[in-house]
mmCIF file of C-alpha atoms in Angstrom:
data_model
loop_
_atom_site.group_PDB
_atom_site.id
_atom_site.type_symbol
_atom_site.label_atom_id
_atom_site.label_comp_id
_atom_site.label_asym_id
_atom_site.label_seq_id
_atom_site.Cartn_x
_atom_site.Cartn_y
_atom_site.Cartn_z
ATOM 1 C CA LEU Y 1 16.193 -47.513 -106.462
ATOM 2 C CA ALA Y 2 17.733 -49.779 -103.740
ATOM 3 C CA ALA Y 3 19.363 -46.719 -102.129
ATOM 4 C CA ALA Y 4 16.275 -44.563 -102.293
ATOM 5 C CA GLY Y 5 13.874 -47.183 -101.239
ATOM 6 C CA GLY Y 6 15.744 -48.265 -98.081
ATOM 7 C CA HIS Y 7 16.522 -51.648 -99.438
ATOM 8 C CA VAL Y 8 19.856 -52.177 -97.541
ATOM 9 C CA GLU Y 9 20.225 -55.895 -98.387
ATOM 10 C CA VAL Y 10 19.645 -55.223 -102.170
ATOM 11 C CA ALA Y 11 22.129 -52.315 -101.929
ATOM 12 C CA ARG Y 12 24.677 -54.685 -100.171
ATOM 13 C CA LEU Y 13 24.132 -57.289 -102.926
ATOM 14 C CA LEU Y 14 24.684 -54.728 -105.689
ATOM 15 C CA VAL Y 15 27.870 -53.360 -103.997
ATOM 16 C CA ASN Y 16 29.171 -56.930 -103.688
ATOM 17 C CA LEU Y 17 28.466 -57.373 -107.371
ATOM 18 C CA GLY Y 18 30.489 -54.313 -108.242
ATOM 19 C CA ALA Y 19 27.813 -51.600 -108.550
ATOM 20 C CA ASP Y 20 29.235 -48.133 -108.552
ATOM 21 C CA PRO Y 21 27.970 -46.039 -105.477
ATOM 22 C CA ASP Y 22 28.885 -42.926 -107.364
ATOM 23 C CA ALA Y 23 26.815 -43.561 -110.455
ATOM 24 C CA GLN Y 24 24.482 -40.603 -110.822
ATOM 25 C CA ASP Y 25 21.051 -40.459 -112.419
ATOM 26 C CA ASP Y 26 19.611 -37.646 -114.561
ATOM 27 C CA GLN Y 27 18.916 -35.674 -111.294
ATOM 28 C CA GLN Y 28 22.518 -36.050 -110.205
ATOM 29 C CA ASP Y 29 21.546 -38.389 -107.394
ATOM 30 C CA SER Y 30 23.686 -41.413 -106.530
ATOM 31 C CA ALA Y 31 23.346 -44.238 -104.083
ATOM 32 C CA TRP Y 32 25.795 -42.399 -101.778
ATOM 33 C CA LEU Y 33 24.128 -38.964 -102.057
ATOM 34 C CA VAL Y 34 20.758 -40.461 -101.370
ATOM 35 C CA THR Y 35 22.000 -41.677 -98.000
ATOM 36 C CA GLY Y 36 22.243 -38.117 -96.920
ATOM 37 C CA VAL Y 37 18.665 -37.306 -97.925
ATOM 38 C CA THR Y 38 17.190 -40.406 -96.212
ATOM 39 C CA GLY Y 39 19.592 -40.402 -93.307
ATOM 40 C CA SER Y 40 20.184 -44.095 -93.518
ATOM 41 C CA VAL Y 41 23.277 -44.989 -91.471
ATOM 42 C CA ALA Y 42 22.778 -48.635 -92.412
ATOM 43 C CA LYS Y 43 22.900 -47.801 -96.048
ATOM 44 C CA ALA Y 44 25.899 -45.572 -95.561
ATOM 45 C CA GLU Y 45 27.635 -48.436 -93.749
ATOM 46 C CA THR Y 46 26.732 -50.734 -96.660
ATOM 47 C CA LEU Y 47 28.264 -48.280 -99.283
ATOM 48 C CA LEU Y 48 31.368 -47.109 -97.416
ATOM 49 C CA PRO Y 49 33.345 -50.326 -98.226
ATOM 50 C CA ALA Y 50 32.757 -49.583 -101.919
ATOM 51 C CA ASP Y 51 34.704 -46.390 -101.314
ATOM 52 C CA PRO Y 52 32.165 -43.837 -102.577
ATOM 53 C CA ASP Y 53 33.384 -40.372 -103.489
ATOM 54 C CA LEU Y 54 32.549 -38.323 -100.333
ATOM 55 C CA GLY Y 55 33.010 -35.143 -102.341
ATOM 56 C CA LEU Y 56 30.466 -36.128 -104.996
ATOM 57 C CA LEU Y 57 27.999 -33.300 -105.497
ATOM 58 C CA ASN Y 58 24.211 -33.347 -105.937
ATOM 59 C CA ARG Y 59 22.135 -31.088 -108.247
ATOM 60 C CA PHE Y 60 22.440 -28.315 -105.635
ATOM 61 C CA GLY Y 61 26.217 -28.634 -105.512
ATOM 62 C CA GLY Y 62 26.136 -30.182 -102.089
ATOM 63 C CA THR Y 63 27.727 -33.232 -100.434
ATOM 64 C CA SER Y 64 25.662 -35.903 -98.648
ATOM 65 C CA VAL Y 65 26.026 -34.327 -95.184
ATOM 66 C CA ILE Y 66 24.330 -31.048 -96.372
ATOM 67 C CA PRO Y 67 20.796 -32.469 -96.905
ATOM 68 C CA ALA Y 68 21.305 -34.714 -93.861
ATOM 69 C CA SER Y 69 21.915 -31.578 -91.671
ATOM 70 C CA GLU Y 70 18.927 -29.733 -93.224
ATOM 71 C CA ARG Y 71 16.678 -32.728 -92.352
ATOM 72 C CA GLY Y 72 18.009 -33.287 -88.837
ATOM 73 C CA HIS Y 73 19.479 -36.710 -89.488
ATOM 74 C CA VAL Y 74 21.636 -36.754 -86.312
ATOM 75 C CA ALA Y 75 22.980 -40.301 -86.424
ATOM 76 C CA TYR Y 76 23.908 -39.907 -90.107
ATOM 77 C CA VAL Y 77 25.703 -36.641 -89.567
ATOM 78 C CA ARG Y 78 27.639 -38.079 -86.628
ATOM 79 C CA ARG Y 79 28.642 -41.154 -88.650
ATOM 80 C CA VAL Y 80 29.615 -39.391 -91.819
ATOM 81 C CA ALA Y 81 31.551 -36.652 -89.876
ATOM 82 C CA ARG Y 82 33.967 -39.478 -88.997
ATOM 83 C CA THR Y 83 34.686 -40.292 -92.615
ATOM 84 C CA GLY Y 84 36.728 -37.167 -93.433
ATOM 85 C CA ILE Y 85 33.919 -35.618 -95.535
ATOM 86 C CA ASN Y 86 34.401 -31.892 -95.999
ATOM 87 C CA LEU Y 87 32.023 -30.444 -93.509
ATOM 88 C CA ASP Y 88 32.738 -26.950 -94.678
ATOM 89 C CA HIS Y 89 31.848 -27.481 -98.361
ATOM 90 C CA VAL Y 90 29.699 -24.594 -99.701
ATOM 91 C CA ASN Y 91 26.920 -25.621 -102.081
ATOM 92 C CA ASP Y 92 25.441 -23.647 -104.996
ATOM 93 C CA LEU Y 93 23.061 -21.761 -102.680
ATOM 94 C CA GLY Y 94 26.093 -20.595 -100.658
ATOM 95 C CA TRP Y 95 25.405 -22.878 -97.632
ATOM 96 C CA THR Y 96 27.503 -25.276 -95.692
ATOM 97 C CA ALA Y 97 25.978 -28.185 -93.682
ATOM 98 C CA LEU Y 98 25.949 -25.870 -90.622
ATOM 99 C CA LEU Y 99 24.206 -23.165 -92.488
ATOM 100 C CA GLU Y 100 21.555 -25.576 -93.857
ATOM 101 C CA ALA Y 101 20.899 -26.828 -90.306
ATOM 102 C CA VAL Y 102 20.270 -23.314 -89.164
ATOM 103 C CA VAL Y 103 18.506 -21.905 -92.274
ATOM 104 C CA LEU Y 104 16.290 -24.866 -93.138
ATOM 105 C CA GLY Y 105 16.158 -26.476 -89.710
ATOM 106 C CA ASP Y 106 13.591 -25.615 -87.044
ATOM 107 C CA GLY Y 107 15.979 -24.950 -84.206
ATOM 108 C CA GLY Y 108 14.541 -27.926 -82.332
ATOM 109 C CA ARG Y 109 16.344 -30.783 -80.613
ATOM 110 C CA ARG Y 110 17.338 -32.778 -83.764
ATOM 111 C CA HIS Y 111 18.852 -29.602 -85.394
ATOM 112 C CA GLN Y 112 20.593 -28.702 -82.114
ATOM 113 C CA GLN Y 113 22.116 -32.129 -82.067
ATOM 114 C CA VAL Y 114 23.184 -31.809 -85.742
ATOM 115 C CA VAL Y 115 24.860 -28.468 -85.011
ATOM 116 C CA ARG Y 116 26.589 -29.956 -81.960
ATOM 117 C CA ALA Y 117 27.799 -32.921 -84.019
ATOM 118 C CA LEU Y 118 29.027 -30.640 -86.810
ATOM 119 C CA LEU Y 119 30.865 -28.316 -84.453
ATOM 120 C CA GLY Y 120 32.283 -31.293 -82.497
ATOM 121 C CA ALA Y 121 33.677 -32.687 -85.718
ATOM 122 C CA GLY Y 122 35.352 -29.409 -86.606
ATOM 123 C CA ALA Y 123 32.863 -27.577 -88.836
ATOM 124 C CA ASP Y 124 33.733 -23.911 -89.107
ATOM 125 C CA PRO Y 125 31.054 -21.770 -87.424
ATOM 126 C CA THR Y 126 32.340 -18.584 -89.058
ATOM 127 C CA ILE Y 127 31.685 -19.322 -92.736
ATOM 128 C CA PRO Y 128 29.032 -16.969 -93.996
ATOM 129 C CA ASP Y 129 26.355 -17.594 -96.534
ATOM 130 C CA ALA Y 130 26.476 -16.049 -100.041
ATOM 131 C CA ASP Y 131 25.006 -12.813 -98.651
ATOM 132 C CA GLY Y 132 27.680 -12.566 -95.852
ATOM 133 C CA ARG Y 133 25.413 -13.710 -93.004
ATOM 134 C CA THR Y 134 27.027 -16.069 -90.453
ATOM 135 C CA PRO Y 135 25.320 -19.056 -88.947
ATOM 136 C CA ILE Y 136 25.115 -17.287 -85.551
ATOM 137 C CA ALA Y 137 23.511 -14.161 -87.190
ATOM 138 C CA LEU Y 138 20.964 -16.372 -88.904
ATOM 139 C CA ALA Y 139 20.266 -18.405 -85.716
ATOM 140 C CA ARG Y 140 19.737 -15.240 -83.695
ATOM 141 C CA GLY Y 141 17.644 -13.679 -86.422
ATOM 142 C CA SER Y 142 15.321 -16.730 -86.474
ATOM 143 C CA GLY Y 143 14.991 -17.104 -82.748
ATOM 144 C CA GLN Y 144 17.118 -20.274 -82.532
ATOM 145 C CA VAL Y 145 18.456 -19.316 -79.069
ATOM 146 C CA VAL Y 146 20.001 -22.688 -78.136
ATOM 147 C CA ILE Y 147 21.830 -23.085 -81.506
ATOM 148 C CA ALA Y 148 23.021 -19.362 -81.324
ATOM 149 C CA ARG Y 149 24.558 -20.105 -77.911
ATOM 150 C CA MET Y 150 26.290 -23.234 -79.236
ATOM 151 C CA LEU Y 151 27.594 -21.203 -82.165
ATOM 152 C CA ALA Y 152 28.813 -18.380 -79.905
ATOM 153 C CA ALA Y 153 30.691 -20.817 -77.732
ATOM 154 C CA ALA Y 154 32.270 -22.360 -80.783
ATOM 155 C CA GLU Y 155 33.495 -19.097 -82.369
ATOM 156 C CA PRO Y 156 37.139 -18.200 -81.801
ATOM 157 C CA ALA Y 157 37.671 -15.644 -79.077
ATOM 158 C CA ASP Y 158 39.620 -13.317 -81.416
ATOM 159 C CA GLY Y 159 36.659 -13.176 -83.847
ATOM 160 C CA ARG Y 160 38.346 -15.044 -86.634
#
């Protein structure tokens, strides 16, 4: 509850008392995974010293950076990208963080910044979804012109 409710000081106290940031509830949420949903950089910073499992998966088979990308949590994506988290993890829906930013994002400024942050941190712009659609094809298909341009600029010149 401390993680979901934004109670950073309570979360800090619990971590200092040895609480497990990876403990999952019946919905497969953990304190660490919830930071991606809420986008709380402060909470992430509180939990990082407890060495959370960055590869821990939520009920959709995703890591914390995937819902953060979907929701346009720019500062969180930038911060977590520096931890070594797998930015190219594919969830049960067949989407990476980059795909979620395109498919579930609105193409606006926050999602543009998320895409820029993911690409800048090394996310692979060529990984397709479960139906074989690439992020650039999905961006073009939904009229996300700026994001499509960013993805085109990030794709390797040889098409790989």
